[in-house]
Amino acid sequence: MTKSITTLIVKAIGFYINCLSFILPQKAGKLAYKFFSEPRKGKLNLQNLPEVLKTAELEILNTETAEFPVYIWKGNETKILLVHGWESNAARWEAFLPHILKTGSTVLALDAPAHGLASGKEFNVPSYALYLDRVFKKYQPGFMIGHSIGGAACLYYQHYFQNTALNKMVILGAPSDLSVLIENYAQLLSLNRKVINLLELHFYRKFKKKTSDFSGSKLASNLTIEGIISHDTEDDVVAFDESLKIKKAWKKAHFIETQGLGHSMHDVKLYNRIVEFLFQNQ
């Protein structure tokens, strides 16, 4: 499908939701949330797993409403948890894995809600945090590394769960404010202000939290652990300034600015700096 056709389809969806907001506002809010929260790619199946995930031990864990996989590369008692982002899956860590496996650590990676082998169609950060809590309760990893919205989920998790087993955390290319994501989404679909307000209301009804509560600067404000925040100046998915908001609030975080890596942030030099940070004073 060409880019122009895709753009037309996206704008048509936005036009329909805008019209619906004046007739059936609650339905419009739910529909806007549906397109916002359902990933279009990132799913996997057991018959066609990426090779890197085939090298791991696979375990299925459960929350009250969902099930999700944890991929385990067994090593020593030191455990590192990897948390991927939007429309991705645990295989996104393939390039990073050799750098942490050489430390001898046990490495854990999971698939987010509605991604990889995880159940469901809807992704949201609170559900992702419940996945993280389930992993922590079973494995108690001392380190956690999150990319993109996975980094935001790490912040959300530690803010609300305050897990004392976590020693250090690294977030890469993470967004800060949900309100910014919503504005970008609204711009993409050309949604009117009424729909944006309905979408924010739907969030409040669903999570009993305002969209302003999903703010990295707020979530990082009570963190007492050390960490790294890293972001690329040429990230065309999540604005560089988003990480600066988190940096301002997270007093014990070291900031690493990169250039030319884009949103993926795959880089040997960066990997080595992360590993060095995790294992200093060990």
Short mmCIF file of C-alpha atoms in Angstrom, two decimals:
data_model
loop_
_atom_site.label_atom_id
_atom_site.label_comp_id
_atom_site.label_asym_id
_atom_site.label_seq_id
_atom_site.Cartn_x
_atom_site.Cartn_y
_atom_site.Cartn_z
CA MET A 1 0.00 0.00 0.00
CA THR A 2 1.47 3.34 -1.04
CA LYS A 3 2.05 6.11 1.48
CA SER A 4 -0.53 8.37 -0.17
CA ILE A 5 -3.25 5.71 0.04
CA THR A 6 -2.39 5.00 3.67
CA THR A 7 -2.63 8.72 4.45
CA LEU A 8 -6.06 8.90 2.80
CA ILE A 9 -7.31 5.94 4.84
CA VAL A 10 -5.99 7.45 8.07
CA LYS A 11 -7.62 10.82 7.34
CA ALA A 12 -10.89 9.09 6.40
CA ILE A 13 -10.91 7.28 9.76
CA GLY A 14 -10.30 10.58 11.51
CA PHE A 15 -13.11 12.27 9.57
CA TYR A 16 -15.52 9.48 10.52
CA ILE A 17 -14.61 9.74 14.23
CA ASN A 18 -14.98 13.53 14.10
CA CYS A 19 -18.49 13.20 12.63
CA LEU A 20 -19.40 10.47 15.10
CA SER A 21 -18.41 12.70 18.03
CA PHE A 22 -21.41 14.95 17.37
CA ILE A 23 -23.90 12.08 17.15
CA LEU A 24 -22.59 9.35 19.48
CA PRO A 25 -19.82 10.96 21.54
CA GLN A 26 -19.17 8.01 23.85
CA LYS A 27 -18.79 5.67 20.88
CA ALA A 28 -16.47 8.17 19.21
CA GLY A 29 -14.29 8.24 22.32
CA LYS A 30 -14.10 4.43 22.44
CA LEU A 31 -13.28 4.24 18.72
CA ALA A 32 -10.56 6.88 19.05
CA TYR A 33 -9.09 4.87 21.93
CA LYS A 34 -9.27 1.65 19.91
CA PHE A 35 -7.16 3.04 17.07
CA PHE A 36 -4.79 4.63 19.59
CA SER A 37 -4.23 1.47 21.63
CA GLU A 38 -4.26 -1.42 19.14
CA PRO A 39 -0.88 -2.12 17.51
CA ARG A 40 -0.84 -3.01 13.82
CA LYS A 41 2.36 -5.03 13.94
CA GLY A 42 4.70 -6.74 16.36
CA LYS A 43 2.77 -10.00 16.79
CA LEU A 44 4.57 -13.36 16.62
CA ASN A 45 3.59 -17.00 16.45
CA LEU A 46 5.31 -20.07 17.86
CA GLN A 47 5.75 -21.63 14.42
CA ASN A 48 7.76 -18.69 13.14
CA LEU A 49 9.67 -17.24 16.08
CA PRO A 50 12.74 -15.09 15.31
CA GLU A 51 15.92 -17.13 15.66
CA VAL A 52 17.17 -15.10 18.63
CA LEU A 53 14.08 -16.01 20.65
CA LYS A 54 14.50 -19.69 19.80
CA THR A 55 17.77 -19.63 21.76
CA ALA A 56 15.90 -18.72 24.95
CA GLU A 57 13.84 -20.78 27.34
CA LEU A 58 10.18 -19.81 26.95
CA GLU A 59 7.81 -19.50 29.88
CA ILE A 60 4.20 -18.30 29.83
CA LEU A 61 3.10 -16.16 32.78
CA ASN A 62 -0.38 -14.95 33.65
CA THR A 63 -2.07 -11.92 35.13
CA GLU A 64 -5.74 -11.93 36.12
CA THR A 65 -6.81 -11.05 32.58
CA ALA A 66 -3.98 -11.99 30.24
CA GLU A 67 -1.05 -14.25 29.50
CA PHE A 68 2.34 -13.32 28.11
CA PRO A 69 5.70 -14.92 27.36
CA VAL A 70 9.00 -14.45 29.13
CA TYR A 71 12.14 -15.42 27.21
CA ILE A 72 14.99 -16.51 29.48
CA TRP A 73 18.68 -16.75 28.62
CA LYS A 74 20.00 -18.48 31.73
CA GLY A 75 23.17 -17.37 33.43
CA ASN A 76 24.16 -16.52 36.99
CA GLU A 77 22.10 -15.02 39.81
CA THR A 78 22.27 -11.49 38.37
CA LYS A 79 19.08 -10.87 36.37
CA ILE A 80 18.41 -8.21 33.75
CA LEU A 81 14.91 -7.53 32.41
CA LEU A 82 14.44 -6.10 28.89
CA VAL A 83 11.23 -4.19 28.08
CA HIS A 84 10.47 -3.43 24.42
CA GLY A 85 8.33 -0.67 22.93
CA TRP A 86 5.34 -0.05 20.64
CA GLU A 87 4.71 -2.38 17.65
CA SER A 88 7.75 -4.46 18.52
CA ASN A 89 8.52 -7.58 20.55
CA ALA A 90 11.29 -9.18 22.58
CA ALA A 91 13.33 -9.86 19.43
CA ARG A 92 14.16 -6.12 19.20
CA TRP A 93 16.94 -6.80 21.72
CA GLU A 94 18.86 -9.13 19.40
CA ALA A 95 21.75 -6.71 18.81
CA PHE A 96 22.05 -5.87 22.51
CA LEU A 97 21.90 -9.43 23.84
CA PRO A 98 25.54 -10.44 23.15
CA HIS A 99 26.77 -7.48 25.18
CA ILE A 100 24.83 -8.42 28.30
CA LEU A 101 25.11 -12.18 27.93
CA LYS A 102 28.90 -11.90 28.02
CA THR A 103 28.56 -10.63 31.61
CA GLY A 104 27.26 -14.08 32.57
CA SER A 105 23.93 -12.65 33.74
CA THR A 106 20.52 -14.23 33.34
CA VAL A 107 18.61 -12.16 30.81
CA LEU A 108 14.82 -11.92 30.75
CA ALA A 109 12.72 -10.34 28.00
CA LEU A 110 8.95 -10.22 27.66
CA ASP A 111 6.34 -9.37 25.06
CA ALA A 112 4.05 -6.44 25.82
CA PRO A 113 0.25 -6.65 25.83
CA ALA A 114 -1.01 -7.34 22.29
CA HIS A 115 2.58 -7.80 21.05
CA GLY A 116 4.68 -10.85 20.27
CA LEU A 117 3.07 -13.95 21.76
CA ALA A 118 1.13 -12.00 24.41
CA SER A 119 -2.65 -12.23 24.45
CA GLY A 120 -5.13 -9.49 23.68
CA LYS A 121 -5.53 -6.71 21.12
CA GLU A 122 -5.06 -3.66 23.33
CA PHE A 123 -1.84 -2.12 24.62
CA ASN A 124 -1.68 0.26 27.55
CA VAL A 125 1.03 1.15 30.05
CA PRO A 126 -0.87 0.09 33.23
CA SER A 127 -1.36 -3.42 31.79
CA TYR A 128 2.30 -3.55 30.79
CA ALA A 129 3.23 -2.59 34.36
CA LEU A 130 1.19 -5.54 35.65
CA TYR A 131 3.23 -7.80 33.35
CA LEU A 132 6.41 -6.31 34.83
CA ASP A 133 5.12 -6.86 38.34
CA ARG A 134 4.42 -10.51 37.57
CA VAL A 135 8.00 -10.96 36.29
CA PHE A 136 9.45 -9.18 39.32
CA LYS A 137 7.45 -11.30 41.74
CA LYS A 138 8.80 -14.47 40.20
CA TYR A 139 12.36 -13.55 39.20
CA GLN A 140 13.32 -10.38 41.13
CA PRO A 141 15.61 -8.88 38.47
CA GLY A 142 18.04 -6.27 39.76
CA PHE A 143 18.29 -4.33 36.50
CA MET A 144 15.64 -3.21 34.02
CA ILE A 145 16.12 -1.69 30.56
CA GLY A 146 13.23 -0.25 28.55
CA HIS A 147 13.02 1.16 25.03
CA SER A 148 10.47 3.75 23.84
CA ILE A 149 7.05 3.19 25.42
CA GLY A 150 8.68 0.27 27.21
CA GLY A 151 10.83 2.85 28.99
CA ALA A 152 7.68 4.74 29.95
CA ALA A 153 6.23 1.49 31.31
CA CYS A 154 9.38 1.02 33.41
CA LEU A 155 8.92 4.49 34.92
CA TYR A 156 5.23 3.82 35.56
CA TYR A 157 5.99 0.48 37.19
CA GLN A 158 8.67 1.73 39.55
CA HIS A 159 6.69 4.86 40.47
CA TYR A 160 3.64 2.89 41.56
CA PHE A 161 5.19 -0.38 42.76
CA GLN A 162 8.42 0.96 44.33
CA ASN A 163 10.16 -2.41 43.98
CA THR A 164 13.15 -2.58 46.31
CA ALA A 165 14.68 -5.46 44.33
CA LEU A 166 15.41 -3.09 41.43
CA ASN A 167 18.90 -1.58 41.72
CA LYS A 168 19.29 0.31 38.43
CA MET A 169 17.15 1.19 35.45
CA VAL A 170 17.90 2.33 31.90
CA ILE A 171 15.41 3.94 29.54
CA LEU A 172 16.10 4.57 25.86
CA GLY A 173 14.19 6.93 23.57
CA ALA A 174 11.24 7.05 25.96
CA PRO A 175 8.28 9.43 25.70
CA SER A 176 7.40 11.47 28.75
CA ASP A 177 3.88 12.84 28.43
CA LEU A 178 0.83 10.89 27.31
CA SER A 179 -0.75 14.20 26.37
CA VAL A 180 1.98 14.70 23.74
CA LEU A 181 1.32 11.24 22.29
CA ILE A 182 -2.39 12.01 22.11
CA GLU A 183 -1.77 15.34 20.38
CA ASN A 184 0.49 13.64 17.82
CA TYR A 185 -2.13 10.95 17.25
CA ALA A 186 -4.84 13.58 16.85
CA GLN A 187 -2.73 15.47 14.35
CA LEU A 188 -2.12 12.29 12.35
CA LEU A 189 -5.87 11.60 12.06
CA SER A 190 -6.87 15.30 11.97
CA LEU A 191 -9.10 14.76 14.99
CA ASN A 192 -11.00 17.74 16.35
CA ARG A 193 -10.73 19.04 19.92
CA LYS A 194 -14.03 17.40 20.88
CA VAL A 195 -12.63 13.95 20.04
CA ILE A 196 -9.43 14.67 21.95
CA ASN A 197 -11.49 15.59 25.00
CA LEU A 198 -13.57 12.43 24.59
CA LEU A 199 -10.41 10.34 24.32
CA GLU A 200 -9.03 11.88 27.52
CA LEU A 201 -12.36 11.21 29.24
CA HIS A 202 -12.22 7.58 28.10
CA PHE A 203 -8.74 7.27 29.65
CA TYR A 204 -10.04 8.65 32.93
CA ARG A 205 -13.01 6.30 33.01
CA LYS A 206 -10.86 3.29 32.15
CA PHE A 207 -7.82 3.92 34.39
CA LYS A 208 -9.20 6.35 36.99
CA LYS A 209 -6.31 8.64 36.15
CA LYS A 210 -6.04 11.84 34.17
CA THR A 211 -3.81 11.84 31.09
CA SER A 212 -1.60 14.32 32.97
CA ASP A 213 -0.88 11.54 35.47
CA PHE A 214 0.86 9.64 32.67
CA SER A 215 3.82 12.00 32.69
CA GLY A 216 7.42 10.82 32.80
CA SER A 217 8.47 13.87 34.77
CA LYS A 218 5.84 13.03 37.39
CA LEU A 219 6.56 9.30 37.37
CA ALA A 220 10.30 9.89 37.76
CA SER A 221 9.95 12.38 40.60
CA ASN A 222 10.03 9.77 43.38
CA LEU A 223 12.71 7.46 41.93
CA THR A 224 15.55 6.80 44.34
CA ILE A 225 17.52 4.33 42.23
CA GLU A 226 20.32 5.20 39.84
CA GLY A 227 19.64 5.12 36.13
CA ILE A 228 20.47 6.11 32.62
CA ILE A 229 18.27 8.15 30.32
CA SER A 230 19.45 8.10 26.72
CA HIS A 231 17.91 9.70 23.66
CA ASP A 232 19.03 10.42 20.12
CA THR A 233 18.88 13.96 18.78
CA GLU A 234 17.67 12.59 15.42
CA ASP A 235 14.83 10.49 16.83
CA ASP A 236 11.90 10.99 14.43
CA VAL A 237 9.43 8.95 16.51
CA VAL A 238 9.78 10.37 20.02
CA ALA A 239 10.98 13.95 20.39
CA PHE A 240 14.37 14.40 22.07
CA ASP A 241 12.86 16.94 24.49
CA GLU A 242 10.68 14.22 26.01
CA SER A 243 13.70 12.65 27.70
CA LEU A 244 14.86 16.04 28.94
CA LYS A 245 11.59 16.30 30.90
CA ILE A 246 12.31 12.96 32.56
CA LYS A 247 15.94 13.92 33.23
CA LYS A 248 14.86 17.05 35.09
CA ALA A 249 12.75 14.98 37.52
CA TRP A 250 14.97 11.90 37.97
CA LYS A 251 17.76 13.22 40.16
CA LYS A 252 19.93 10.08 40.13
CA ALA A 253 19.82 9.53 36.37
CA HIS A 254 22.78 10.00 34.05
CA PHE A 255 21.88 11.45 30.66
CA ILE A 256 23.50 10.13 27.48
CA GLU A 257 22.81 12.11 24.34
CA THR A 258 23.44 10.30 21.05
CA GLN A 259 23.36 11.45 17.46
CA GLY A 260 22.59 9.56 14.27
CA LEU A 261 21.08 6.46 15.86
CA GLY A 262 17.43 7.38 15.31
CA HIS A 263 14.71 5.86 17.45
CA SER A 264 16.12 2.32 17.51
CA MET A 265 19.31 3.43 19.31
CA HIS A 266 21.23 0.34 18.29
CA ASP A 267 24.89 1.16 18.89
CA VAL A 268 27.85 -0.83 20.22
CA LYS A 269 29.33 2.15 22.05
CA LEU A 270 26.02 2.84 23.81
CA TYR A 271 25.61 -0.84 24.70
CA ASN A 272 29.05 -0.91 26.28
CA ARG A 273 28.32 2.22 28.31
CA ILE A 274 25.10 0.68 29.60
CA VAL A 275 26.81 -2.56 30.61
CA GLU A 276 29.60 -0.62 32.29
CA PHE A 277 27.05 1.43 34.23
CA LEU A 278 25.07 -1.62 35.36
CA PHE A 279 28.09 -3.48 36.63
CA GLN A 280 30.19 -0.71 38.13
CA ASN A 281 30.78 -1.34 41.82
CA GLN A 282 29.61 -4.93 41.38
#
